[in-house]
Amino acid sequence: MPILGLEPSLYPAKPAHFDIENVIRPNILSLQPYRCARDDYSEGILLDANENAMGHSIPSFSQDASCTLDNELQHTLELDLHRYPSPTHDPIKSRIAALRGIPGPEYVFLGVGSDEVIDLLMRVCVAPGKEKILTTPPTYGMYSVCAQVNDVGVVQVPLELSGANGEGGESGRFSLRTSEIKQAIDADPSIKLIFLCSPGNPTGTLIPLSAVRELLEYENFKGIVVVDEAYIDFAGEHASAASLITQYANVCVMQTLSKSFGLAAIRLGIALAHPALIQILMNTKAPYNISTPTASLALAALSPEAVASMRRKLQDLIAGREWLLQQLSTLFPGDLGTAVGGNDANFIVVPVLEKGGSGKPDSARAHRIYKTLAEQQGVVVRYRGSEPGCAGCLRITVGTEQENQTVVDKFKEVFQNL
């Protein structure tokens, strides 16, 4: 069954073993997507969408001081808030395509955060109660949450942990078990999606493109490899799997404006993939999923000046990451082990050790320190000790220079008592 809205010339041809029509659920392929008013016309006297022609009623200024809005909101109020937003946002997609070095906007999908992309991929590819996804724990928790919501099974192939995770001063290092993933695929052909987090959360580990390519070329896997790159800008140049999109129709790369762009509040997620998969996602999404204020901020964030500013801040955060790693490793030799993972994101993961110098990670102590930092010291980090391979671990986001110094100072205080 053809993909509605996709030009025949855009049907994927590589890799040869991949047929996207066999990946997408039949009910999605046959779906007649909702056609919204702005799909047809977006200029003129617009009387087609039952909008409020009088405009919004939010006062810009008022005699009542409680109703007076900050000047920062004036630009938002001047947007066409009484009109439904664009269903496509092609200017944003074009800037993303140029930034990531892919051919054009037809390779880009926008979602309400990456979580909408995750949910949509499961809904269009994986039959509830029958088919499955594969994850590689420790990894981002929303994959399994979305799977449960969609009644989708989960096959887990844990990352391989090498090193001692704080024992004897060695660092725990994570790597992808591609051979075990292939074995899982051979044993269970119902697996439709493989979710790889790179750099990983909570591991901070970058998955080599060679490993991703190996799975894309594995002929027994007929599904799609999803590479979640929320932290990719912290991993250096040439690390992104976006470079594989024009070669492989069975890869989908997820990115976001939440991390390196510092726009977590606007909830803009990105999928980069072959136009065939992008068209399927467009056919399935809600008609106006990206709001006008979000789109306005995203377009501004993707301007050349804003991208240059983002990259300068990125370097500051990377320098802060290295400073934190150095401080924590030298100041607390008996309390903290060597950082776990690859340190390719905007956070670090360190194991809290047992008191007494055994060198073994201590999850109970780590949880006490986590609670004490948050409730008594005003510093909130994340306890990750229950994740596979992360015994005793705390995840610390890289902050400003002052925040990083405060973290170190507060660790000094809590380790005297715990």
XYZ file of N, CA, C and O in Angstrom, residues 2-137:
544
model
N 0.687 2.175 -0.919
C 1.551 3.360 -0.985
C 1.373 4.274 0.216
O 0.345 4.252 0.891
N 2.397 5.088 0.473
C 2.362 6.054 1.563
C 1.693 7.328 1.061
O 2.188 7.976 0.131
N 0.574 7.665 1.639
C -0.192 8.816 1.196
C 0.620 10.098 1.352
O 1.166 10.371 2.427
N 0.728 10.874 0.269
C 1.436 12.145 0.302
C 2.888 12.071 -0.088
O 3.545 13.107 -0.231
N 3.429 10.868 -0.271
C 4.841 10.706 -0.620
C 4.995 10.546 -2.122
O 4.353 9.689 -2.740
N 5.837 11.386 -2.711
C 6.115 11.275 -4.140
C 6.781 9.930 -4.441
O 7.660 9.490 -3.697
N 6.359 9.261 -5.512
C 6.959 7.961 -5.845
C 8.477 7.998 -5.956
O 9.153 7.029 -5.604
N 9.019 9.127 -6.405
C 10.469 9.229 -6.565
C 11.201 9.234 -5.229
O 12.419 9.035 -5.179
N 10.460 9.465 -4.122
C 11.085 9.550 -2.809
C 11.044 8.230 -2.041
O 11.495 8.168 -0.901
N 10.498 7.184 -2.642
C 10.473 5.905 -1.936
C 11.892 5.419 -1.703
O 12.748 5.509 -2.575
N 12.166 4.882 -0.509
C 13.537 4.478 -0.177
C 13.996 3.258 -0.964
O 13.203 2.364 -1.261
N 15.298 3.249 -1.262
C 15.889 2.120 -1.983
C 17.003 1.447 -1.203
O 17.409 0.336 -1.554
N 17.503 2.113 -0.150
C 18.629 1.568 0.619
C 18.299 1.578 2.108
O 17.654 2.516 2.578
N 18.706 0.540 2.821
C 19.351 -0.698 2.379
C 18.364 -1.632 1.671
O 17.151 -1.510 1.861
N 18.878 -2.552 0.895
C 18.044 -3.385 0.041
C 17.091 -4.271 0.837
O 15.995 -4.603 0.364
N 17.475 -4.658 2.064
C 16.636 -5.569 2.840
C 15.495 -4.866 3.566
O 14.668 -5.522 4.210
N 15.408 -3.537 3.438
C 14.432 -2.760 4.205
C 13.274 -2.329 3.314
O 13.467 -1.732 2.258
N 12.056 -2.642 3.742
C 10.833 -2.216 3.052
C 9.963 -1.495 4.070
O 9.390 -2.115 4.966
N 9.870 -0.189 3.949
C 9.171 0.591 4.967
C 7.696 0.230 5.057
O 7.086 0.305 6.126
N 7.105 -0.224 3.966
C 5.692 -0.586 4.017
C 5.444 -1.818 4.873
O 4.331 -2.043 5.348
N 6.483 -2.627 5.089
C 6.358 -3.781 5.968
C 6.619 -3.425 7.428
O 6.351 -4.243 8.315
N 7.150 -2.234 7.663
C 7.427 -1.781 9.028
C 6.227 -1.046 9.607
O 5.890 -1.200 10.773
N 5.575 -0.249 8.785
C 4.458 0.569 9.254
C 3.205 -0.292 9.414
O 2.908 -1.133 8.568
N 2.490 -0.087 10.492
C 1.249 -0.835 10.727
C 0.246 -0.573 9.597
O 0.101 0.568 9.126
N -0.458 -1.600 9.144
C -1.385 -1.436 8.004
C -2.433 -0.355 8.228
O -2.800 0.367 7.290
N -2.941 -0.220 9.469
C -3.956 0.805 9.711
C -3.394 2.211 9.574
O -4.118 3.164 9.254
N -2.081 2.362 9.799
C -1.452 3.665 9.618
C -1.225 3.947 8.136
O -1.434 5.067 7.660
N -0.819 2.922 7.397
C -0.636 3.105 5.960
C -1.942 3.498 5.271
O -1.944 4.290 4.325
N -3.043 2.944 5.748
C -4.331 3.236 5.118
C -5.003 4.473 5.694
O -6.094 4.857 5.256
N -4.354 5.101 6.675
C -4.943 6.263 7.343
C -5.139 7.434 6.377
O -4.228 7.814 5.640
N -6.332 8.002 6.399
C -6.582 9.255 5.705
C -6.383 10.375 6.719
O -7.237 10.598 7.579
N -5.247 11.069 6.685
C -4.952 12.049 7.741
C -5.949 13.199 7.745
O -6.527 13.549 6.711
N -6.148 13.757 8.925
C -6.998 14.929 9.056
C -6.403 16.067 8.240
O -5.210 16.372 8.339
N -7.227 16.661 7.401
C -6.757 17.781 6.590
C -7.234 19.070 7.240
O -8.427 19.354 7.306
N -6.277 19.856 7.749
C -6.640 21.076 8.460
C -6.731 22.261 7.497
O -6.267 22.195 6.350
N -7.310 23.333 7.985
C -7.549 24.497 7.130
C -6.264 25.059 6.550
O -6.213 25.438 5.376
N -5.212 25.123 7.328
C -3.966 25.724 6.849
C -3.212 24.833 5.867
O -2.220 25.256 5.288
N -3.653 23.585 5.682
C -3.062 22.753 4.631
C -3.393 23.299 3.251
O -2.672 23.052 2.286
N -4.504 24.020 3.144
C -4.947 24.518 1.843
C -4.524 25.964 1.605
O -3.877 26.263 0.611
N -4.895 26.850 2.514
C -4.598 28.273 2.326
C -4.159 28.891 3.646
O -4.672 28.543 4.706
N -3.219 29.836 3.559
C -2.743 30.503 4.767
C -2.736 32.017 4.624
O -2.276 32.716 5.526
N -3.239 32.543 3.522
C -3.288 33.988 3.298
C -4.674 34.395 2.839
O -5.439 33.580 2.326
N -4.993 35.671 3.015
C -6.287 36.186 2.617
C -7.173 36.416 3.826
O -6.720 36.402 4.974
N -8.441 36.654 3.587
C -9.418 36.786 4.663
C -9.782 35.367 5.074
O -10.542 34.676 4.401
N -9.245 34.940 6.196
C -9.338 33.538 6.606
C -10.591 33.315 7.433
O -10.651 33.630 8.623
N -11.608 32.763 6.781
C -12.877 32.482 7.434
C -13.199 30.988 7.335
O -14.366 30.600 7.267
N -12.164 30.169 7.348
C -12.345 28.740 7.090
C -12.116 27.849 8.307
O -12.398 26.649 8.250
N -11.589 28.377 9.413
C -11.179 27.514 10.525
C -11.898 27.834 11.830
O -11.486 27.350 12.895
N -12.939 28.641 11.768
C -13.733 28.980 12.960
C -12.889 29.585 14.070
O -13.089 29.314 15.258
N -11.918 30.413 13.685
C -11.090 31.121 14.650
C -11.809 32.381 15.112
O -12.812 32.804 14.523
N -11.300 33.002 16.153
C -11.883 34.232 16.677
C -11.277 35.415 15.933
O -10.138 35.807 16.188
N -12.018 35.973 15.008
C -11.509 37.049 14.162
C -11.203 38.317 14.942
O -10.466 39.188 14.461
N -11.715 38.457 16.167
C -11.475 39.652 16.967
C -10.120 39.610 17.664
O -9.679 40.595 18.238
N -9.444 38.474 17.639
C -8.138 38.367 18.280
C -8.240 38.005 19.745
O -9.332 37.878 20.309
N -7.079 37.841 20.383
C -7.069 37.448 21.795
C -7.438 38.630 22.693
O -7.456 39.786 22.259
N -7.723 38.319 23.937
C -8.208 39.332 24.885
C -7.238 39.609 26.013
O -7.620 40.142 27.057
N -5.981 39.268 25.828
C -4.986 39.516 26.864
C -4.552 40.976 26.783
O -4.052 41.418 25.744
N -4.725 41.757 27.853
C -4.362 43.177 27.773
C -2.846 43.367 27.793
O -2.126 42.697 28.537
N -2.380 44.253 26.934
C -0.963 44.594 26.951
C -0.649 45.505 28.127
O 0.396 45.374 28.771
N -1.551 46.424 28.388
C -1.369 47.341 29.513
C -2.722 47.531 30.186
O -3.774 47.398 29.567
N -2.684 47.814 31.465
C -3.934 47.956 32.206
C -3.735 48.901 33.385
O -2.627 49.046 33.901
N -4.819 49.537 33.813
C -4.758 50.357 35.013
C -4.513 49.487 36.249
O -3.955 49.943 37.241
N -4.934 48.230 36.151
C -4.727 47.282 37.244
C -3.313 46.722 37.129
O -2.986 46.024 36.180
N -2.481 47.047 38.099
C -1.074 46.633 38.026
C -0.927 45.117 37.927
O 0.010 44.612 37.325
N -1.876 44.375 38.508
C -1.776 42.917 38.468
C -2.001 42.368 37.064
O -1.660 41.221 36.789
N -2.583 43.178 36.172
C -2.843 42.719 34.805
C -1.797 43.212 33.816
O -1.836 42.858 32.641
N -0.893 44.064 34.260
C 0.122 44.589 33.366
C 1.178 43.522 33.100
O 1.736 42.953 34.025
N 1.429 43.261 31.834
C 2.354 42.203 31.459
C 3.751 42.755 31.218
O 3.923 43.905 30.826
N 4.724 41.930 31.494
C 6.107 42.331 31.284
C 6.360 42.647 29.822
O 5.737 42.084 28.914
N 7.323 43.531 29.588
C 7.661 43.896 28.214
C 8.115 42.694 27.397
O 7.930 42.648 26.179
N 8.700 41.701 28.086
C 9.195 40.532 27.373
C 8.076 39.761 26.680
O 8.319 39.009 25.727
N 6.837 39.938 27.155
C 5.718 39.220 26.551
C 5.118 39.934 25.352
O 4.278 39.368 24.659
N 5.532 41.153 25.100
C 4.893 41.929 24.045
C 5.044 41.266 22.680
O 4.106 41.237 21.874
N 6.225 40.721 22.401
C 6.423 40.078 21.097
C 5.472 38.898 20.932
O 4.878 38.706 19.862
N 5.310 38.115 21.992
C 4.409 36.963 21.913
C 2.976 37.412 21.672
O 2.254 36.826 20.855
N 2.550 38.481 22.345
C 1.184 38.971 22.180
C 0.939 39.518 20.780
O -0.209 39.560 20.318
N 1.995 39.932 20.104
C 1.849 40.472 18.752
C 1.786 39.390 17.687
O 1.526 39.680 16.515
N 2.019 38.140 18.070
C 1.876 37.040 17.118
C 0.394 36.804 16.824
O -0.482 37.234 17.572
N 0.121 36.081 15.753
C -1.278 35.788 15.387
C -1.813 34.659 16.261
O -2.080 33.543 15.805
N -1.987 34.962 17.544
C -2.396 33.925 18.483
C -3.829 33.472 18.266
O -4.216 32.391 18.755
N -4.631 34.265 17.559
C -6.014 33.856 17.304
C -6.120 32.929 16.104
O -7.202 32.412 15.811
N -5.011 32.721 15.398
C -4.981 31.823 14.248
C -4.292 30.516 14.625
O -3.341 30.502 15.412
N -4.762 29.418 14.042
C -4.070 28.149 14.238
C -2.671 28.228 13.639
O -2.460 28.899 12.614
N -1.704 27.559 14.253
C -0.338 27.634 13.731
C -0.165 26.829 12.442
O -1.047 26.048 12.050
N 0.963 27.014 11.824
C 1.294 26.231 10.635
C 1.344 24.747 10.990
O 1.868 24.371 12.044
N 0.820 23.874 10.130
C 0.939 22.441 10.386
C 2.298 21.871 10.002
O 2.599 20.725 10.322
N 3.131 22.672 9.321
C 4.407 22.142 8.805
C 5.641 22.864 9.332
O 6.676 22.244 9.567
N 5.579 24.178 9.508
C 6.714 24.979 9.992
C 7.972 24.738 9.139
O 9.068 24.468 9.662
N 7.822 24.857 7.849
C 8.944 24.589 6.940
C 10.155 25.500 7.165
O 11.298 25.033 7.002
N 9.994 26.786 7.525
C 11.198 27.604 7.781
C 12.070 27.032 8.904
O 13.303 27.068 8.809
N 11.434 26.525 9.956
C 12.207 25.909 11.041
C 12.916 24.661 10.529
O 14.105 24.441 10.786
N 12.200 23.835 9.798
C 12.780 22.599 9.274
C 13.957 22.893 8.347
O 14.963 22.174 8.362
N 13.846 23.941 7.553
C 14.935 24.289 6.634
C 16.191 24.685 7.399
O 17.309 24.313 7.023
N 16.017 25.438 8.485
C 17.182 25.827 9.285
C 17.810 24.622 9.972
O 19.031 24.525 10.083
N 16.967 23.697 10.446
C 17.500 22.485 11.074
C 18.252 21.649 10.049
O 19.346 21.131 10.336
N 17.691 21.510 8.863
C 18.350 20.732 7.812
C 19.715 21.323 7.472
O 20.701 20.590 7.322
N 19.777 22.638 7.359
C 21.056 23.288 7.051
C 22.050 23.096 8.185
O 23.235 22.836 7.950
N 21.575 23.198 9.430
C 22.454 23.050 10.588
C 23.025 21.644 10.673
O 24.207 21.468 10.996
N 22.224 20.634 10.356
C 22.635 19.241 10.515
C 23.158 18.609 9.231
O 23.508 17.428 9.213
N 23.221 19.386 8.157
C 23.834 18.898 6.933
C 23.030 17.841 6.203
O 23.605 16.908 5.620
N 21.707 17.961 6.229
C 20.861 17.036 5.486
C 20.157 17.784 4.364
O 20.065 19.016 4.387
N 19.626 17.069 3.350
C 19.216 17.726 2.106
C 18.158 18.812 2.221
O 18.233 19.827 1.530
N 17.115 18.614 3.045
C 16.073 19.626 3.078
C 15.004 19.338 4.103
O 15.082 18.357 4.863
N 13.959 20.181 4.157
C 12.926 20.061 5.187
C 12.126 18.772 5.119
O 11.518 18.372 6.112
N 12.130 18.107 3.972
C 11.384 16.851 3.850
C 12.010 15.733 4.678
O 11.410 14.668 4.856
N 13.197 15.960 5.217
C 13.876 14.999 6.088
C 13.676 15.324 7.566
O 14.293 14.680 8.417
N 12.822 16.309 7.888
C 12.707 16.808 9.267
C 11.258 16.746 9.742
O 10.335 17.157 9.034
N 11.072 16.244 10.963
C 9.773 16.253 11.627
C 9.921 16.973 12.958
O 10.933 16.826 13.648
N 8.904 17.740 13.335
C 8.912 18.464 14.605
C 7.850 17.888 15.533
O 6.698 17.690 15.126
N 8.233 17.645 16.780
C 7.300 17.114 17.755
C 7.292 17.929 19.028
O 8.169 18.776 19.261
N 6.302 17.684 19.880
C 6.224 18.343 21.179
C 7.212 17.617 22.097
O 6.858 16.707 22.840
N 8.458 18.024 22.013
C 9.532 17.320 22.689
C 9.831 16.007 21.983
O 9.051 15.523 21.162
N 10.969 15.409 22.309
C 11.306 14.108 21.736
C 10.331 13.032 22.187
O 10.169 12.011 21.509
N 9.656 13.254 23.319
C 8.723 12.250 23.816
C 7.569 12.024 22.842
O 7.079 10.892 22.711
N 7.116 13.065 22.148
C 6.064 12.860 21.148
C 6.588 12.021 19.987
O 5.871 11.174 19.450
N 7.840 12.245 19.617
C 8.433 11.454 18.532
C 8.515 9.985 18.938
O 8.175 9.089 18.156
N 8.960 9.715 20.172
C 9.046 8.340 20.660
C 7.677 7.667 20.605
O 7.523 6.546 20.106
N 6.671 8.364 21.100
C 5.322 7.804 21.131
C 4.788 7.563 19.722
O 4.187 6.511 19.444
N 5.007 8.516 18.819
C 4.520 8.367 17.445
C 5.188 7.198 16.738
O 4.530 6.434 16.016
N 6.498 7.049 16.927
C 7.202 5.942 16.291
C 6.631 4.603 16.738
O 6.458 3.688 15.919
N 6.332 4.478 18.016
C 5.738 3.229 18.488
C 4.346 3.036 17.908
O 3.973 1.921 17.509
N 3.569 4.109 17.837
C 2.193 3.974 17.352
C 2.130 3.623 15.876
O 1.225 2.900 15.447
N 3.078 4.113 15.085
C 3.004 3.849 13.648
C 3.695 2.547 13.254
O 3.379 1.973 12.202
N 4.624 2.061 14.082
C 5.425 0.901 13.689
C 5.101 -0.382 14.436
O 5.302 -1.476 13.882
N 4.658 -0.291 15.671
C 4.615 -1.465 16.535
C 3.169 -1.799 16.897
O 2.475 -0.985 17.503
N 2.731 -2.989 16.539
C 1.361 -3.416 16.813
C 1.184 -3.713 18.297
O 1.925 -4.523 18.865
N 0.224 -3.090 18.962
C -0.002 -3.323 20.395
C -0.304 -4.793 20.684
O -1.056 -5.444 19.951
N 0.310 -5.293 21.752
C 0.051 -6.648 22.176
C 0.683 -7.729 21.333
O 0.578 -8.917 21.669
N 1.364 -7.338 20.254
C 1.928 -8.329 19.343
C 3.419 -8.126 19.097
O 4.168 -9.102 19.000
N 3.834 -6.872 18.962
C 5.204 -6.592 18.549
C 5.957 -5.853 19.646
O 5.374 -5.450 20.665
N 7.271 -5.653 19.436
C 8.138 -5.194 20.518
C 9.144 -4.160 20.044
O 9.366 -3.980 18.845
N 9.746 -3.506 21.039
C 10.905 -2.657 20.810
C 12.089 -3.275 21.554
O 11.910 -4.138 22.412
N 13.289 -2.816 21.226
C 14.491 -3.252 21.928
C 15.188 -2.034 22.504
O 15.363 -1.023 21.816
N 15.567 -2.113 23.781
C 16.305 -1.033 24.436
C 17.601 -1.577 25.014
O 17.771 -2.792 25.152
N 18.502 -0.659 25.371
C 19.824 -1.056 25.870
C 20.088 -0.370 27.212
O 20.810 0.619 27.280
N 19.507 -0.885 28.303
C 19.697 -0.251 29.610
C 21.146 -0.341 30.089
O 21.860 -1.265 29.698
